Short mmCIF file of N, CA, C and O in Angstrom, two decimals:
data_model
loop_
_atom_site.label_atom_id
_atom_site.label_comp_id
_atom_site.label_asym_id
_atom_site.label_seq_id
_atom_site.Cartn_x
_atom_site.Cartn_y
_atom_site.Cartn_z
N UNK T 203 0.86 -1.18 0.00
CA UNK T 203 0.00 0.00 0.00
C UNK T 203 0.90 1.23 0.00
O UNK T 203 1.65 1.44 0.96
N UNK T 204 0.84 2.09 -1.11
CA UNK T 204 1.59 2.81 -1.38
C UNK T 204 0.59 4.86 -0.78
O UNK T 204 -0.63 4.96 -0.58
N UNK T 205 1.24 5.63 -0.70
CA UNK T 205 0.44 7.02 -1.01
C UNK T 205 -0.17 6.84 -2.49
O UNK T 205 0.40 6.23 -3.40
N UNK T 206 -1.44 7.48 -2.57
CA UNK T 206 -1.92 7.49 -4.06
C UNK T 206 -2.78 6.18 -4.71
O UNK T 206 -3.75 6.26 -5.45
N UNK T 207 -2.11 4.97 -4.21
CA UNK T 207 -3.30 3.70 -4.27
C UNK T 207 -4.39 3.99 -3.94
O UNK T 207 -4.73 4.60 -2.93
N UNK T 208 -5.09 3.53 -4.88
CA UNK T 208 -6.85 3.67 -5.00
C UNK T 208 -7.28 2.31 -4.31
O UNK T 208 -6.40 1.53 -4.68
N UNK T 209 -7.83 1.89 -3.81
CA UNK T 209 -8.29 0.98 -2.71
C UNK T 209 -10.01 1.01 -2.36
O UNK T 209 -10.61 1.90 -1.74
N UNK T 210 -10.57 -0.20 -2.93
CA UNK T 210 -11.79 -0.01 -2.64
C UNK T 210 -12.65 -1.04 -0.96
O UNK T 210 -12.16 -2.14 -0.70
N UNK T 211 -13.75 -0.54 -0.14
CA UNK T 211 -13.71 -1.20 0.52
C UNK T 211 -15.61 -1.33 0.63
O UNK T 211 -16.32 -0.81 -0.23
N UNK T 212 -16.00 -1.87 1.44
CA UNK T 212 -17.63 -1.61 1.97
C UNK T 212 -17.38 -1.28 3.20
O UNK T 212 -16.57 -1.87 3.92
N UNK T 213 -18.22 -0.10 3.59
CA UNK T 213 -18.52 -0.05 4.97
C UNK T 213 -19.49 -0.31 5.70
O UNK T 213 -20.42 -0.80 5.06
N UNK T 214 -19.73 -0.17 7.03
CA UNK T 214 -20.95 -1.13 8.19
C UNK T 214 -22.02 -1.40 7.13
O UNK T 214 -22.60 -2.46 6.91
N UNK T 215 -22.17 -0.18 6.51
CA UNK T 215 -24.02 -0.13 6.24
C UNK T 215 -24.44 -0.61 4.85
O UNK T 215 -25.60 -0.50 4.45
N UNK T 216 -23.17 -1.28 3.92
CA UNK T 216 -23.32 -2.22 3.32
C UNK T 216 -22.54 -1.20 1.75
O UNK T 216 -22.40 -1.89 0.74
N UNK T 217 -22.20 -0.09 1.66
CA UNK T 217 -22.25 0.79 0.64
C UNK T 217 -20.56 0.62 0.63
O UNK T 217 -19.70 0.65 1.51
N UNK T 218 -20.54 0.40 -0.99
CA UNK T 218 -19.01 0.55 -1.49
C UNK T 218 -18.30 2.14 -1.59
O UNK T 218 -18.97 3.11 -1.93
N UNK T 219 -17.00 2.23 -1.27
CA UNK T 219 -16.53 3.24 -1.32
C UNK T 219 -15.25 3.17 -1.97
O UNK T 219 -14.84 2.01 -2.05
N UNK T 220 -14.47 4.05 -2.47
CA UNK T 220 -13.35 4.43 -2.81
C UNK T 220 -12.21 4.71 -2.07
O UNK T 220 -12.47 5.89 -1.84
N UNK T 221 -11.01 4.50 -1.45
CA UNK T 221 -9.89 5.63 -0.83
C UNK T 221 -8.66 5.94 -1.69
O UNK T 221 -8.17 5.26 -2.59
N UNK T 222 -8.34 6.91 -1.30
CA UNK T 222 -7.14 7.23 -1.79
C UNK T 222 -6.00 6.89 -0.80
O UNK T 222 -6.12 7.40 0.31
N UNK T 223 -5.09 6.25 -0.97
CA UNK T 223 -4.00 6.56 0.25
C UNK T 223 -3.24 7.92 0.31
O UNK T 223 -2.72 8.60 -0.57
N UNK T 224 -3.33 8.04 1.57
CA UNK T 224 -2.44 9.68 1.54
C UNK T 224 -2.54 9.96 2.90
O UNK T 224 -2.54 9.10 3.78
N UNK T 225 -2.69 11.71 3.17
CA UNK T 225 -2.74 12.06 4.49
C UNK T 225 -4.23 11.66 4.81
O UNK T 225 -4.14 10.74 5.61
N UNK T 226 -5.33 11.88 4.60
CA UNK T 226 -6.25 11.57 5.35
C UNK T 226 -6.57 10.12 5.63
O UNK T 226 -7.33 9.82 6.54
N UNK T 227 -6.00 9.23 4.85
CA UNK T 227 -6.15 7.57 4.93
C UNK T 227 -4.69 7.21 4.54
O UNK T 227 -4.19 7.13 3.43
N UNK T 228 -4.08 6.98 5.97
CA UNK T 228 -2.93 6.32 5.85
C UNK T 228 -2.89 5.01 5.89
O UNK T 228 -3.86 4.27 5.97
N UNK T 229 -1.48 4.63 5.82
CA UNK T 229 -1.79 3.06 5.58
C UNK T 229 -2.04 2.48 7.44
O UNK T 229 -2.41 1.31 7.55
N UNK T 230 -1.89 3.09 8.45
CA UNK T 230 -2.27 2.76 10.09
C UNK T 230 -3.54 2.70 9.89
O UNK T 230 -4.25 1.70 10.05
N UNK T 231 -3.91 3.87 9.51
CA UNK T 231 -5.35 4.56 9.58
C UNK T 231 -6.63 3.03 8.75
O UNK T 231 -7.62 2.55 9.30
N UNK T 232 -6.19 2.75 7.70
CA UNK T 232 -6.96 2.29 6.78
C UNK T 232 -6.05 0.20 7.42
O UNK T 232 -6.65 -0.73 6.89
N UNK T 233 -5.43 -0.03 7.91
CA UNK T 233 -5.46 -1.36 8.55
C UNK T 233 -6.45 -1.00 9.77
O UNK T 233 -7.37 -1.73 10.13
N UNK T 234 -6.16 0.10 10.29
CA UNK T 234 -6.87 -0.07 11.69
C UNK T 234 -8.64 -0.48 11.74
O UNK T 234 -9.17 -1.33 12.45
N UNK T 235 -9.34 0.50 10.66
CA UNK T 235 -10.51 0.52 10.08
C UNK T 235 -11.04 -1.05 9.36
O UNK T 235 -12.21 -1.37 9.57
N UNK T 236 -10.27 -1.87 8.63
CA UNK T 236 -10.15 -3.05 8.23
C UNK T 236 -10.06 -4.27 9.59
O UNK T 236 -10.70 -5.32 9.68
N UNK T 237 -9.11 -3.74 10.51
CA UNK T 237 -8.83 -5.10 11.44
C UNK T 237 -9.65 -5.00 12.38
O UNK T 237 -9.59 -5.96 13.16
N UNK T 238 -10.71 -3.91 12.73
CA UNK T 238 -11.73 -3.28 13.43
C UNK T 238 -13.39 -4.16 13.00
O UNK T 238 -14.41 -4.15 13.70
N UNK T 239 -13.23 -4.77 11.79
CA UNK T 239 -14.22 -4.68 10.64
C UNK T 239 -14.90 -3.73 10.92
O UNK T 239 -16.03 -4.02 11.29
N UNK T 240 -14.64 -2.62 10.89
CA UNK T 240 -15.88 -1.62 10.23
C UNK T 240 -15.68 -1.87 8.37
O UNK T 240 -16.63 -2.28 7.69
N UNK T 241 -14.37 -1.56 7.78
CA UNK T 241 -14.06 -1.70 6.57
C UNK T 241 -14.05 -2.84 5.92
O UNK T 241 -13.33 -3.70 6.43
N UNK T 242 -14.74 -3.20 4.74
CA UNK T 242 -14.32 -4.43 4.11
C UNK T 242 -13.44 -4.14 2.81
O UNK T 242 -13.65 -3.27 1.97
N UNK T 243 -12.49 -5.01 2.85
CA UNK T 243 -11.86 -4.57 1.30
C UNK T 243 -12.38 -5.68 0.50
O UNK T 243 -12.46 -6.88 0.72
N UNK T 244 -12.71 -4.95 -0.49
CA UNK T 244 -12.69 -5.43 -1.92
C UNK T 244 -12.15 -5.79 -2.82
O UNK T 244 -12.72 -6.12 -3.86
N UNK T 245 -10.91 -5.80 -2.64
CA UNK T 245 -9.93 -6.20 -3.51
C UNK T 245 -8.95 -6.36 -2.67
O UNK T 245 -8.65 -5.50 -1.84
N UNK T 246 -8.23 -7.73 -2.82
CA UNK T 246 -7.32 -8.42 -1.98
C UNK T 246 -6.26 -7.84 -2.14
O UNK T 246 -5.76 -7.48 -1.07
N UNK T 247 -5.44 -7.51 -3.43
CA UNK T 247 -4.03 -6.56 -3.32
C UNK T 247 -4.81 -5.75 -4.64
O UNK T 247 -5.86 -6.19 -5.11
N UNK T 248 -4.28 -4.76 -5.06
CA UNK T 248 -4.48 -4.01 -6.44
C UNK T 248 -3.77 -4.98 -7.42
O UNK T 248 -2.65 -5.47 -7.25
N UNK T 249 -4.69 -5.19 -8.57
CA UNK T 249 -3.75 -5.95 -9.79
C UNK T 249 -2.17 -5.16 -9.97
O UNK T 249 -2.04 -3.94 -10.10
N UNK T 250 -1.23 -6.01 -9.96
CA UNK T 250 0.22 -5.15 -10.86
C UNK T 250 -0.27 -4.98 -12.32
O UNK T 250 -1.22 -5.36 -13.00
N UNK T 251 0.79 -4.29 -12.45
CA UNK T 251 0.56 -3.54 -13.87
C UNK T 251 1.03 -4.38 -14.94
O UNK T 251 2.08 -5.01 -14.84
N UNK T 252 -0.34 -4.44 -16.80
CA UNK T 252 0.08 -5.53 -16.82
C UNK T 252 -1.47 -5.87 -17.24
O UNK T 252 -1.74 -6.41 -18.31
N UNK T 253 -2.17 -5.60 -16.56
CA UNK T 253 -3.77 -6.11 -16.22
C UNK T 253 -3.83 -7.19 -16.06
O UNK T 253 -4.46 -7.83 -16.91
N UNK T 254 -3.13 -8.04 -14.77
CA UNK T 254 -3.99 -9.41 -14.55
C UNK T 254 -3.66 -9.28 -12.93
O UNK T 254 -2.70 -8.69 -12.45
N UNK T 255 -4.54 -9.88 -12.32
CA UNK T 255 -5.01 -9.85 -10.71
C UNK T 255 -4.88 -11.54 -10.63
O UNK T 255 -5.02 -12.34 -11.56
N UNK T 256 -4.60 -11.80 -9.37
CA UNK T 256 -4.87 -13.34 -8.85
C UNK T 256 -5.80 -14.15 -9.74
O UNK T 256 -5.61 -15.30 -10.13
N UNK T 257 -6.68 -13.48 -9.97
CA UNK T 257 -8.26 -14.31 -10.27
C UNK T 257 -7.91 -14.15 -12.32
O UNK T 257 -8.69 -14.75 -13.07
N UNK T 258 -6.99 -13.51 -12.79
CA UNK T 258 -7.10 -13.88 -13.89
C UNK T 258 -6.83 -11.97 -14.63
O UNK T 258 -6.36 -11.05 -13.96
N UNK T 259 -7.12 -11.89 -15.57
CA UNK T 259 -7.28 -10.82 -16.51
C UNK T 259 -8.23 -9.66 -15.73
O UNK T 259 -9.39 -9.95 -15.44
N UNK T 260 -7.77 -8.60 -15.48
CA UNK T 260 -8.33 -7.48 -14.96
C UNK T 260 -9.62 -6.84 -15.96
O UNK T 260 -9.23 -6.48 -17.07
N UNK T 261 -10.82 -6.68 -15.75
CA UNK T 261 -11.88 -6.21 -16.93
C UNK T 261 -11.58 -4.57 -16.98
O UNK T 261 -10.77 -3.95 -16.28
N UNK T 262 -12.27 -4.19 -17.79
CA UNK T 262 -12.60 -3.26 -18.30
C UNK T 262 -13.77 -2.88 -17.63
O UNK T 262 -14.64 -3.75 -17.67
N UNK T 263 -14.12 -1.64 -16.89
CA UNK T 263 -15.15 -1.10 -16.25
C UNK T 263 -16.58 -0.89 -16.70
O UNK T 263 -16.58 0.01 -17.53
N UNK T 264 -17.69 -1.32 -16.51
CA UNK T 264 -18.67 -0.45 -17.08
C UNK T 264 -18.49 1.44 -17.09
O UNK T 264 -17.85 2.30 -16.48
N UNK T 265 -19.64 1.35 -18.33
CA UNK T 265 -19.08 2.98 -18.67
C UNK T 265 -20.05 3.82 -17.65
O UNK T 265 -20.47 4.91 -18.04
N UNK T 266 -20.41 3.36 -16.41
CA UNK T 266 -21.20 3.60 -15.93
C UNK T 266 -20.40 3.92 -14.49
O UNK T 266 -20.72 4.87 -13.78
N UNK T 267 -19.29 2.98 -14.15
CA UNK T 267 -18.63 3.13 -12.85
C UNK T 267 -18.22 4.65 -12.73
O UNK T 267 -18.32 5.47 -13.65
N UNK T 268 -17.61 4.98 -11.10
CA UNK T 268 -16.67 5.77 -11.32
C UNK T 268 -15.73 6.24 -11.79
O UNK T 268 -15.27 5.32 -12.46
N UNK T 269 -14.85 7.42 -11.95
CA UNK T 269 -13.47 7.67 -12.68
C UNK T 269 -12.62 6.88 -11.76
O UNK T 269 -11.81 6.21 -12.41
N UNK T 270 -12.49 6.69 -10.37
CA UNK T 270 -11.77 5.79 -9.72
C UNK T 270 -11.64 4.53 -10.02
O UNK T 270 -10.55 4.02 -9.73
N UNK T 271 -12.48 3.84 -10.54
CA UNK T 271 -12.22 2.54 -11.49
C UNK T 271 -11.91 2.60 -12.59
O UNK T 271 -11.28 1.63 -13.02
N UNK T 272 -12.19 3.72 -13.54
CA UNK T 272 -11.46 4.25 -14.50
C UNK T 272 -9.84 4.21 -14.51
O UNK T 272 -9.03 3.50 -15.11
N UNK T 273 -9.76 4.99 -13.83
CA UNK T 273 -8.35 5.03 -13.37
C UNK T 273 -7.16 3.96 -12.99
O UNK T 273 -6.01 3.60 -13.25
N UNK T 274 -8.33 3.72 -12.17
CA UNK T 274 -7.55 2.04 -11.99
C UNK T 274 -7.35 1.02 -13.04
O UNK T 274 -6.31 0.39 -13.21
N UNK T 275 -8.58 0.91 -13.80
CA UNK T 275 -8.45 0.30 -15.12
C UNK T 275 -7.01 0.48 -15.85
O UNK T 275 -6.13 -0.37 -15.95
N UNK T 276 -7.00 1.73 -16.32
CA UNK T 276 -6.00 2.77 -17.05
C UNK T 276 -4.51 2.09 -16.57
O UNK T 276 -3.65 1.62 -17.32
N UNK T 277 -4.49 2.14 -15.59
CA UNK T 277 -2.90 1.78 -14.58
C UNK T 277 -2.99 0.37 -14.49
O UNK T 277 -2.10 -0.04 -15.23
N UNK T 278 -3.51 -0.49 -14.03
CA UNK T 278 -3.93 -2.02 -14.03
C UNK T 278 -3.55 -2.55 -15.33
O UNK T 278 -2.52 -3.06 -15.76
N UNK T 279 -4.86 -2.23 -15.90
CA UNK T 279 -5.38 -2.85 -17.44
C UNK T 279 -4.39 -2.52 -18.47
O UNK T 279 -3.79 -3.32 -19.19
N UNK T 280 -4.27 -1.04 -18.45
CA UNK T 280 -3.53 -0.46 -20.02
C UNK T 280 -2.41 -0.45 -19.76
O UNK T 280 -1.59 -0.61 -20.67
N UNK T 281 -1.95 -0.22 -18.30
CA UNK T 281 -0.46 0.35 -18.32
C UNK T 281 -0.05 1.48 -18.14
O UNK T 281 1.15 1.74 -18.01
N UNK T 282 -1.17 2.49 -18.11
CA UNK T 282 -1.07 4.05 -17.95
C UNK T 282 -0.31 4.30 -16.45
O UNK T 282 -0.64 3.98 -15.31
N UNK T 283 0.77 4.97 -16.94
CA UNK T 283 1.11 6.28 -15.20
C UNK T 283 -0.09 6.58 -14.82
O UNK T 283 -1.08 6.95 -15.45
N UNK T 284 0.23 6.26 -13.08
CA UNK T 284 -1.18 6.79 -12.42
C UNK T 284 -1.35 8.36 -12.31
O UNK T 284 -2.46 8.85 -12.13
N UNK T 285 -0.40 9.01 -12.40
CA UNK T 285 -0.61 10.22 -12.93
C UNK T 285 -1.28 10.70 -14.22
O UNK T 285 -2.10 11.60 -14.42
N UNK T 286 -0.70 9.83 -15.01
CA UNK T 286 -1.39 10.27 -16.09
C UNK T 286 -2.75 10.14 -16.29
O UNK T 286 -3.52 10.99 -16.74
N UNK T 287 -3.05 8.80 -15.86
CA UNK T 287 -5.02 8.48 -16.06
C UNK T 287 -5.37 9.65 -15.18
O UNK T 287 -5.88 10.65 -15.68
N UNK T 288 -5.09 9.54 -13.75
CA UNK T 288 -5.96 10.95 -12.57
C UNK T 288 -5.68 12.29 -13.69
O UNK T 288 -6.45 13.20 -13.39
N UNK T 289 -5.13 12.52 -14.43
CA UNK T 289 -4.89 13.82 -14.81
C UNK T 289 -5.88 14.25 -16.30
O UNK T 289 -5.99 15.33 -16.89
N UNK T 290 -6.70 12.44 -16.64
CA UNK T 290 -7.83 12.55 -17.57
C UNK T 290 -9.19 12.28 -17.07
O UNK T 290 -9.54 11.51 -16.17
N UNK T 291 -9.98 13.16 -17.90
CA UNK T 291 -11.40 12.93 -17.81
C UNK T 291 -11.87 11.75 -17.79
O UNK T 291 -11.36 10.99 -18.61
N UNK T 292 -12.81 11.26 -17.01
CA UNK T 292 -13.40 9.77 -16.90
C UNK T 292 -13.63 9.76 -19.14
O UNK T 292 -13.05 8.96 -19.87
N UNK T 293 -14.17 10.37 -19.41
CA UNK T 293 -14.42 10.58 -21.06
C UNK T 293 -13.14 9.91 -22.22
O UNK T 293 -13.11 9.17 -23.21
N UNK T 294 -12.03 10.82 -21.26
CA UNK T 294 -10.91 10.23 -22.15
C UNK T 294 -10.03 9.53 -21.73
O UNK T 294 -8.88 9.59 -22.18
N UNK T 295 -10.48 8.56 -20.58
CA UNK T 295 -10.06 6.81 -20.09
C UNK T 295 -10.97 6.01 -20.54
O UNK T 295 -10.65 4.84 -20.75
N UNK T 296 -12.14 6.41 -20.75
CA UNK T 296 -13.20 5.53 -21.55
C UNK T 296 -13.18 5.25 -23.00
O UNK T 296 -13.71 4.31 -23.58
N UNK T 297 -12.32 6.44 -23.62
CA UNK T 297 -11.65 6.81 -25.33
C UNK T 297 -10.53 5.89 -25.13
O UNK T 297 -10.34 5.09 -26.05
N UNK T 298 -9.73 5.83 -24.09
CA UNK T 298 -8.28 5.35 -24.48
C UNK T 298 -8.41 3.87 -23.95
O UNK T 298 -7.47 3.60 -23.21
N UNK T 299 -9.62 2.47 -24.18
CA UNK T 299 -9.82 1.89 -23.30
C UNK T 299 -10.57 0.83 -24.73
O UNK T 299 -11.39 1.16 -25.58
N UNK T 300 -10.04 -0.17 -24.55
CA UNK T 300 -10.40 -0.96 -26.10
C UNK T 300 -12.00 -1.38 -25.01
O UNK T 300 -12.02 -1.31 -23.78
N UNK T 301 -13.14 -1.78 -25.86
CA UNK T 301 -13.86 -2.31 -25.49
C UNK T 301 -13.31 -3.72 -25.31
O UNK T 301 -12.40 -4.10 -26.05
N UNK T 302 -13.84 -4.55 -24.31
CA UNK T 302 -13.60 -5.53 -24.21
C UNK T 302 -13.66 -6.98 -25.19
O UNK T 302 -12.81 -7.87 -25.16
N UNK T 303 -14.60 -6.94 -25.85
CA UNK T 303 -14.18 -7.70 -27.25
C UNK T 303 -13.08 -7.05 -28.68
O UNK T 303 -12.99 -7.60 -29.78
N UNK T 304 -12.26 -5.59 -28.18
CA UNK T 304 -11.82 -5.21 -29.23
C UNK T 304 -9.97 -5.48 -28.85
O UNK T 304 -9.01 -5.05 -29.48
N UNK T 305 -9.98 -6.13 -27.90
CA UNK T 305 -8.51 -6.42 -27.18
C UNK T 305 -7.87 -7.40 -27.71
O UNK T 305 -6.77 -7.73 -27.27
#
């Protein structure tokens, strides 16, 4: 868990969320919240870059998710600097993003 990892979890009341690592969710902060279970994570480590995760080939997001899965896609899936995807419009990670039968 790095600063800047996107990290998804559920909390008590059943609703998925997003974090960023950084100053407001450090990596103490965000084990403590997890080993507490208030937090559930959703994803066991972040895929390496590359696009494939434990479970196989990383997908392609509905065009419906957040830019935070966007993003992640982008860095995961394509290979993009995580700078570079955060620094595009959810619009033009969805442009730079083969549909999934076009891969």
């Amino acid at each position: 868990m790095r600063a800047g990892d996107t990290l998804r979890f559920r909390g008590p009341a059943g609703a998925e969320f997003v974090v960023t690592v950084g100053a407001a969710f450090d990596e103490r902060t965000i084990k403590a919240r997890v080993d507490s279970g208030e937090w559930t994570p959703l994803d066991a480590d972040p895929a390496p870059a590359g696009g494939t995760s434990e479970d196989g080939p990383v997908s392609r997001p509905p065009q419906n998710a957040q830019k935070a899965e966007w993003v992640e896609w982008a860095v995961t899936g394509l290979g993009l600097d995580r700078g570079e995807a955060e620094a595009m419009t959810k619009a033009q990670l969805i442009e730079a993003s083969p549909a999934d039968g076009d891969q």
